[in-house]
Amino acid sequence: MMSKRVPFAPSLPRLSRPPAAALVCLGLFLLCCLLVPRFATYGNLENVLRVGAILCIVACGQAIVIILGGIEFSFGASAALASVVTVMVLPAVGPVAGLVAGAASVIGIGLVNGWLVGRMVLPPVIVTLGTLMMASGAASWLVGGLPLDAPPSAVFSWPARGRVLGVPVPILAAVLACTVLHVLLAHGRIGRLWYHVGANPLAARLAGLDAARITLLGYATAGAFCAVGAIILTSRVASGQPALAPNLPFETIAACAIGGLPLAGGRGHVLQVVFGVLIVAMLNNAVVLINLPVAWQLVLLGLAVLAAVGLQRDWAVLKRLAGRSR
Amino acid sequence: MSFSDEALVATGIAKTYGATCALRDARLTLRRGRVHALLGENGAGKSTLVKILVGAVTPDAGRVEIGGAAASLGSVPQAIRAGIVPIHQHLSLFPELSVHENLSAFALADGGLWARRRLVDAARAKAWLADVGLAVDLAAPLGSLSLGERQLVEVARALSLDCRVLVLDEPTAALNAGEAERLFTVVRRLCAAGTAALFISHRFDEIEALADDISVLRDGRTVIDAAPVGRHSRYELTHAMLGAGVEAAVPRPAHRAEPVLVGRGFGGARDGGTSITVHAGEIVGLAGLIGSGALELAAWLAGAASGAGALTIAGEPIEPGNRARAAALGIAYVPADRHAEGLFAALSARRNVSVAALGGLARFGWLRRAAEAERVDPLLRRLKLHPALPDGEATTFSGGNQQKLLIGRCLALPGLKAMVLLEPTRGVDVAARAVIHDAIRDAAASGVAVLVATSDLDELMVLAHRYLIVREGALAAELPRAAPRTVLLSALSGSLAA
């Protein structure tokens, strides 16, 4: 047979090839510097990073779920529930324990999602949509539908407004989150197992892996990332808000998709998340700076997602065609 | 035969999927008024040929003539319009709709998106049902009918078209004997009226009862072309399907040792079920034609499928279906369907192999990559992975090299005691096959118990120390290594030796 020749396999590990999103990110940055007034100022860039930080932390969690071949819709609602829980228990237990209680509720929802997807083998879209509605309803019910203000406290506002060595805490937290995610994915045994389950859940089971437990741990870890984001969000708004971040899950999915994580699962690198988040944050910032209505953020984001996913698909199609014609 | 007798003539059909060649040079001639049985083992190209005839797959080469004129079967609707009507193994009917609506499906499909939902004339629908010998209410929901009756509704629907060729792809797989006989009566009647039928089945009894001609496919080629039923014995047909022996290396004798893999009572209550024991150091060949249940039995033994019975691995009882526990006890497994059940396509070759051994390669949850490479790379070298790029993604390798990764995964399993291999070299080129066979023999020589379940007789004869023959979901015979091919073939087909 002529087709005996095996196609060329990349000998470089995935890490050493920069993700395509990096180029897009750089291009967008230069474009914004040139065209958007007041973009390239220290204050604005810090603001971009500060706003992007929360998105980045939660997107790290979303990335785990996407690598597992799933999707997480419940992040926004669970962050809202966390803010409500925090502010409600705050007078009794103090700011630190309050934030921990809020965080625990997010991780709890992650565990429920992981159990339903892993052990009960239910589709992630339905499971996380269900917990989204339940968490959102519960948060609304707990405070009677209205935001509940937290008493002012220096400790309570530190996660959102504090600085360490002059660097805002959210940015530090985002860097830490990316580092943790990278260590988990590239060096952790559990991270490796997430890739296996995401790439082929049936093969993972037949190879002797406990796919249900691996999935459960994945959703719980994703919940932990979201919990950190929820703490910073709650601290920033200093109140319990049942409608805190309704777009959070969509923005994180968008960031992952724009960064180049295939939603089919089994692949993904932390740098893809980082660049995806930076692109989303810069887009949002540029919309504000050029005085477009804020609603345009969502429109642009949607366009960017479609473009990113469309381009990835086209690349795959082109590559396959090139392989066939050989 | 006169020219007009030929309802469909396909010649020189070839089809390649990626690196695997499904059809090389297939021929098929269907004559009006005759039932033509098509036989072939898994991977012989039978399903590809059927898909080409019904328009679901476009061939790379070859020519199809219908009624003497060249036909292009670009899509299923096009093939149906040309008069080739498929009756599928998995019914293509709508259980929630009425019998009448189901019979009207083709008419509705032709109507376009905005056409009014118009049913075919009730009198005509009744006439079709009468033709297939069904007396059911047109308004009854299809779901209320038995499987056999539904199959007949599907045949009745074919009558709504100018049906020249009826393609019956394992139509009896889900039917009982009475229902099957009823279907055969209808098929015979349709053929008497001039229709040609292509009949796919693995059951010799049915083929002998229904078919007029037989063709056999092997390795994508037609090896028996339209022989009248009765010209070849069952034994000869089986032989044609499985191929003549080529390589005949004598396996090393097994030093029988302690039992490693013991399964009792598989398949439930009937005669207490099937029991099997595989000892350390031996290669047991589990042989059976498709549908015999050999693969299911092997999967069950590896803990990959649940089901009645008791499994013991090296003296430890385990619950059937608990694959994780079986792997922890040292039972490696290669599933039959490489892509769906075995390969992690998105991951690198090395990661595909190391997956089963990660426990021993991590310290406090931290994977030691150097240790991983140290453990996996020598295996890949031994299996002659080509190209020798352990970091290459699994999808970029050929089928044979992908299969080497699954074998490598077995060999990398810590505390390996037994390997259960399903069709270990299906769709694999000769070179990779030899490497895989060597690896299996070496593993057995080092004391690993090996069970190879395959429908490939050549493979069994160069590997196995003894043969277990499976028919109809149960062990039918045990044969020694010295058993000649003829005896094996007749044991497989369930007939007396020729």
Short mmCIF file of N, CA, C and O in Angstrom, two decimals, chain B residues 173-227:
data_model
loop_
_atom_site.label_atom_id
_atom_site.label_comp_id
_atom_site.label_asym_id
_atom_site.label_seq_id
_atom_site.Cartn_x
_atom_site.Cartn_y
_atom_site.Cartn_z
N ALA B 173 -31.51 -10.76 14.00
CA ALA B 173 -30.71 -10.70 15.23
C ALA B 173 -31.57 -10.60 16.47
O ALA B 173 -31.24 -11.16 17.51
N ALA B 174 -32.69 -9.90 16.37
CA ALA B 174 -33.51 -9.68 17.57
C ALA B 174 -34.81 -10.48 17.53
O ALA B 174 -35.69 -10.26 18.35
N LEU B 175 -34.93 -11.40 16.57
CA LEU B 175 -36.21 -12.12 16.42
C LEU B 175 -36.12 -13.53 16.99
O LEU B 175 -35.06 -14.14 17.02
N ASN B 176 -37.27 -14.07 17.41
CA ASN B 176 -37.27 -15.48 17.78
C ASN B 176 -37.55 -16.31 16.53
O ASN B 176 -37.79 -15.80 15.44
N ALA B 177 -37.49 -17.65 16.69
CA ALA B 177 -37.53 -18.53 15.52
C ALA B 177 -38.83 -18.35 14.73
O ALA B 177 -38.82 -18.30 13.49
N GLY B 178 -39.97 -18.25 15.43
CA GLY B 178 -41.25 -18.10 14.75
C GLY B 178 -41.32 -16.82 13.94
O GLY B 178 -41.74 -16.81 12.78
N GLU B 179 -40.85 -15.71 14.58
CA GLU B 179 -40.87 -14.41 13.89
C GLU B 179 -39.96 -14.43 12.68
O GLU B 179 -40.28 -13.87 11.63
N ALA B 180 -38.80 -15.09 12.84
CA ALA B 180 -37.85 -15.15 11.72
C ALA B 180 -38.48 -15.92 10.56
O ALA B 180 -38.39 -15.50 9.40
N GLU B 181 -39.15 -17.03 10.86
CA GLU B 181 -39.75 -17.84 9.80
C GLU B 181 -40.81 -17.03 9.05
O GLU B 181 -40.92 -17.09 7.83
N ARG B 182 -41.56 -16.21 9.83
CA ARG B 182 -42.58 -15.38 9.21
C ARG B 182 -41.95 -14.37 8.25
O ARG B 182 -42.46 -14.15 7.14
N LEU B 183 -40.84 -13.80 8.68
CA LEU B 183 -40.13 -12.85 7.82
C LEU B 183 -39.62 -13.54 6.55
O LEU B 183 -39.76 -13.02 5.44
N PHE B 184 -39.10 -14.77 6.73
CA PHE B 184 -38.58 -15.51 5.57
C PHE B 184 -39.68 -15.78 4.55
O PHE B 184 -39.46 -15.68 3.34
N THR B 185 -40.86 -16.15 5.05
CA THR B 185 -41.98 -16.42 4.15
C THR B 185 -42.26 -15.19 3.29
O THR B 185 -42.46 -15.29 2.07
N VAL B 186 -42.25 -14.03 3.94
CA VAL B 186 -42.52 -12.79 3.20
C VAL B 186 -41.43 -12.52 2.19
O VAL B 186 -41.70 -12.17 1.03
N VAL B 187 -40.18 -12.72 2.60
CA VAL B 187 -39.06 -12.46 1.68
C VAL B 187 -39.17 -13.39 0.48
O VAL B 187 -38.98 -12.97 -0.67
N ARG B 188 -39.48 -14.67 0.73
CA ARG B 188 -39.62 -15.61 -0.39
C ARG B 188 -40.72 -15.16 -1.34
O ARG B 188 -40.57 -15.21 -2.55
N ARG B 189 -41.84 -14.69 -0.76
CA ARG B 189 -42.94 -14.27 -1.61
C ARG B 189 -42.56 -13.06 -2.46
O ARG B 189 -42.84 -13.00 -3.65
N LEU B 190 -41.85 -12.10 -1.83
CA LEU B 190 -41.41 -10.92 -2.58
C LEU B 190 -40.47 -11.32 -3.70
O LEU B 190 -40.54 -10.79 -4.81
N CYS B 191 -39.59 -12.28 -3.43
CA CYS B 191 -38.64 -12.71 -4.44
C CYS B 191 -39.36 -13.43 -5.58
O CYS B 191 -39.00 -13.27 -6.75
N ALA B 192 -40.37 -14.18 -5.22
CA ALA B 192 -41.14 -14.88 -6.27
C ALA B 192 -41.73 -13.85 -7.23
O ALA B 192 -41.91 -14.13 -8.41
N ALA B 193 -41.99 -12.64 -6.70
CA ALA B 193 -42.55 -11.60 -7.55
C ALA B 193 -41.47 -10.83 -8.31
O ALA B 193 -41.76 -9.84 -8.98
N GLY B 194 -40.20 -11.23 -8.17
CA GLY B 194 -39.16 -10.63 -8.99
C GLY B 194 -38.18 -9.74 -8.27
O GLY B 194 -37.27 -9.19 -8.88
N THR B 195 -38.33 -9.56 -6.98
CA THR B 195 -37.38 -8.75 -6.23
C THR B 195 -36.11 -9.57 -5.96
O THR B 195 -36.19 -10.79 -5.87
N ALA B 196 -34.98 -8.88 -5.87
CA ALA B 196 -33.76 -9.55 -5.43
C ALA B 196 -33.53 -9.21 -3.97
O ALA B 196 -33.87 -8.10 -3.55
N ALA B 197 -32.98 -10.14 -3.21
CA ALA B 197 -32.73 -9.85 -1.79
C ALA B 197 -31.28 -10.16 -1.45
O ALA B 197 -30.73 -11.17 -1.90
N LEU B 198 -30.68 -9.24 -0.68
CA LEU B 198 -29.35 -9.50 -0.13
C LEU B 198 -29.54 -9.77 1.35
O LEU B 198 -30.15 -8.97 2.06
N PHE B 199 -29.04 -10.90 1.81
CA PHE B 199 -29.34 -11.36 3.16
C PHE B 199 -28.04 -11.53 3.93
O PHE B 199 -27.17 -12.32 3.55
N ILE B 200 -27.88 -10.74 5.01
CA ILE B 200 -26.68 -10.85 5.84
C ILE B 200 -27.04 -11.59 7.11
O ILE B 200 -27.98 -11.18 7.81
N SER B 201 -26.34 -12.65 7.39
CA SER B 201 -26.61 -13.38 8.63
C SER B 201 -25.38 -14.17 9.00
O SER B 201 -24.54 -14.48 8.16
N HIS B 202 -25.24 -14.48 10.30
CA HIS B 202 -24.14 -15.33 10.74
C HIS B 202 -24.62 -16.75 10.99
O HIS B 202 -23.84 -17.60 11.36
N ARG B 203 -25.93 -16.98 10.82
CA ARG B 203 -26.48 -18.28 11.21
C ARG B 203 -26.63 -19.16 9.98
O ARG B 203 -27.43 -18.88 9.09
N PHE B 204 -25.86 -20.25 9.96
CA PHE B 204 -25.89 -21.16 8.82
C PHE B 204 -27.28 -21.73 8.59
O PHE B 204 -27.71 -21.91 7.45
N ASP B 205 -27.98 -22.04 9.69
CA ASP B 205 -29.32 -22.63 9.55
C ASP B 205 -30.22 -21.72 8.72
O ASP B 205 -30.92 -22.16 7.81
N GLU B 206 -30.19 -20.42 9.05
CA GLU B 206 -31.03 -19.47 8.34
C GLU B 206 -30.62 -19.35 6.88
O GLU B 206 -31.46 -19.28 5.99
N ILE B 207 -29.31 -19.32 6.68
CA ILE B 207 -28.83 -19.14 5.32
C ILE B 207 -29.27 -20.31 4.46
O ILE B 207 -29.76 -20.15 3.34
N GLU B 208 -29.13 -21.50 5.03
CA GLU B 208 -29.53 -22.68 4.26
C GLU B 208 -31.04 -22.70 4.04
O GLU B 208 -31.53 -23.21 3.02
N ALA B 209 -31.78 -22.16 4.98
CA ALA B 209 -33.24 -22.18 4.86
C ALA B 209 -33.74 -21.16 3.84
O ALA B 209 -34.73 -21.39 3.16
N LEU B 210 -33.05 -20.02 3.74
CA LEU B 210 -33.62 -18.92 2.96
C LEU B 210 -32.90 -18.66 1.64
O LEU B 210 -33.54 -18.38 0.63
N ALA B 211 -31.55 -18.76 1.66
CA ALA B 211 -30.80 -18.23 0.53
C ALA B 211 -30.79 -19.19 -0.66
O ALA B 211 -30.95 -20.40 -0.52
N ASP B 212 -30.60 -18.60 -1.85
CA ASP B 212 -30.41 -19.39 -3.07
C ASP B 212 -28.93 -19.40 -3.44
O ASP B 212 -28.42 -20.40 -3.92
N ASP B 213 -28.24 -18.26 -3.25
CA ASP B 213 -26.83 -18.15 -3.59
C ASP B 213 -26.06 -17.65 -2.38
O ASP B 213 -26.63 -17.00 -1.50
N ILE B 214 -24.77 -17.94 -2.38
CA ILE B 214 -23.92 -17.49 -1.28
C ILE B 214 -22.66 -16.84 -1.84
O ILE B 214 -22.04 -17.36 -2.76
N SER B 215 -22.29 -15.67 -1.27
CA SER B 215 -20.98 -15.09 -1.55
C SER B 215 -20.25 -14.94 -0.23
O SER B 215 -20.87 -14.70 0.81
N VAL B 216 -18.92 -15.06 -0.28
CA VAL B 216 -18.13 -14.91 0.94
C VAL B 216 -17.07 -13.83 0.70
O VAL B 216 -16.40 -13.83 -0.33
N LEU B 217 -16.96 -12.92 1.67
CA LEU B 217 -15.93 -11.89 1.63
C LEU B 217 -14.84 -12.24 2.62
O LEU B 217 -15.11 -12.71 3.72
N ARG B 218 -13.59 -12.03 2.21
CA ARG B 218 -12.49 -12.14 3.18
C ARG B 218 -11.46 -11.08 2.83
O ARG B 218 -11.10 -10.94 1.66
N ASP B 219 -11.00 -10.34 3.84
CA ASP B 219 -10.00 -9.28 3.62
C ASP B 219 -10.39 -8.34 2.50
O ASP B 219 -9.56 -7.94 1.69
N GLY B 220 -11.68 -8.01 2.41
CA GLY B 220 -12.10 -7.03 1.41
C GLY B 220 -12.20 -7.57 0.00
O GLY B 220 -12.35 -6.80 -0.93
N ARG B 221 -12.09 -8.90 -0.16
CA ARG B 221 -12.22 -9.49 -1.49
C ARG B 221 -13.33 -10.52 -1.49
O ARG B 221 -13.57 -11.18 -0.48
N THR B 222 -13.97 -10.68 -2.64
CA THR B 222 -14.96 -11.75 -2.77
C THR B 222 -14.21 -13.05 -3.05
O THR B 222 -13.53 -13.17 -4.07
N VAL B 223 -14.29 -14.01 -2.13
CA VAL B 223 -13.55 -15.25 -2.33
C VAL B 223 -14.46 -16.37 -2.83
O VAL B 223 -14.01 -17.33 -3.44
N ILE B 224 -15.75 -16.28 -2.52
CA ILE B 224 -16.72 -17.18 -3.16
C ILE B 224 -17.78 -16.27 -3.76
O ILE B 224 -18.33 -15.42 -3.08
N ASP B 225 -18.00 -16.42 -5.07
CA ASP B 225 -18.88 -15.48 -5.76
C ASP B 225 -20.13 -16.22 -6.22
O ASP B 225 -20.08 -17.03 -7.14
N ALA B 226 -21.23 -15.93 -5.55
CA ALA B 226 -22.54 -16.41 -5.98
C ALA B 226 -22.57 -17.92 -6.25
O ALA B 226 -22.98 -18.36 -7.31
N ALA B 227 -22.13 -18.70 -5.28
CA ALA B 227 -22.25 -20.15 -5.41
C ALA B 227 -23.64 -20.56 -4.96
O ALA B 227 -24.14 -20.04 -3.96
#
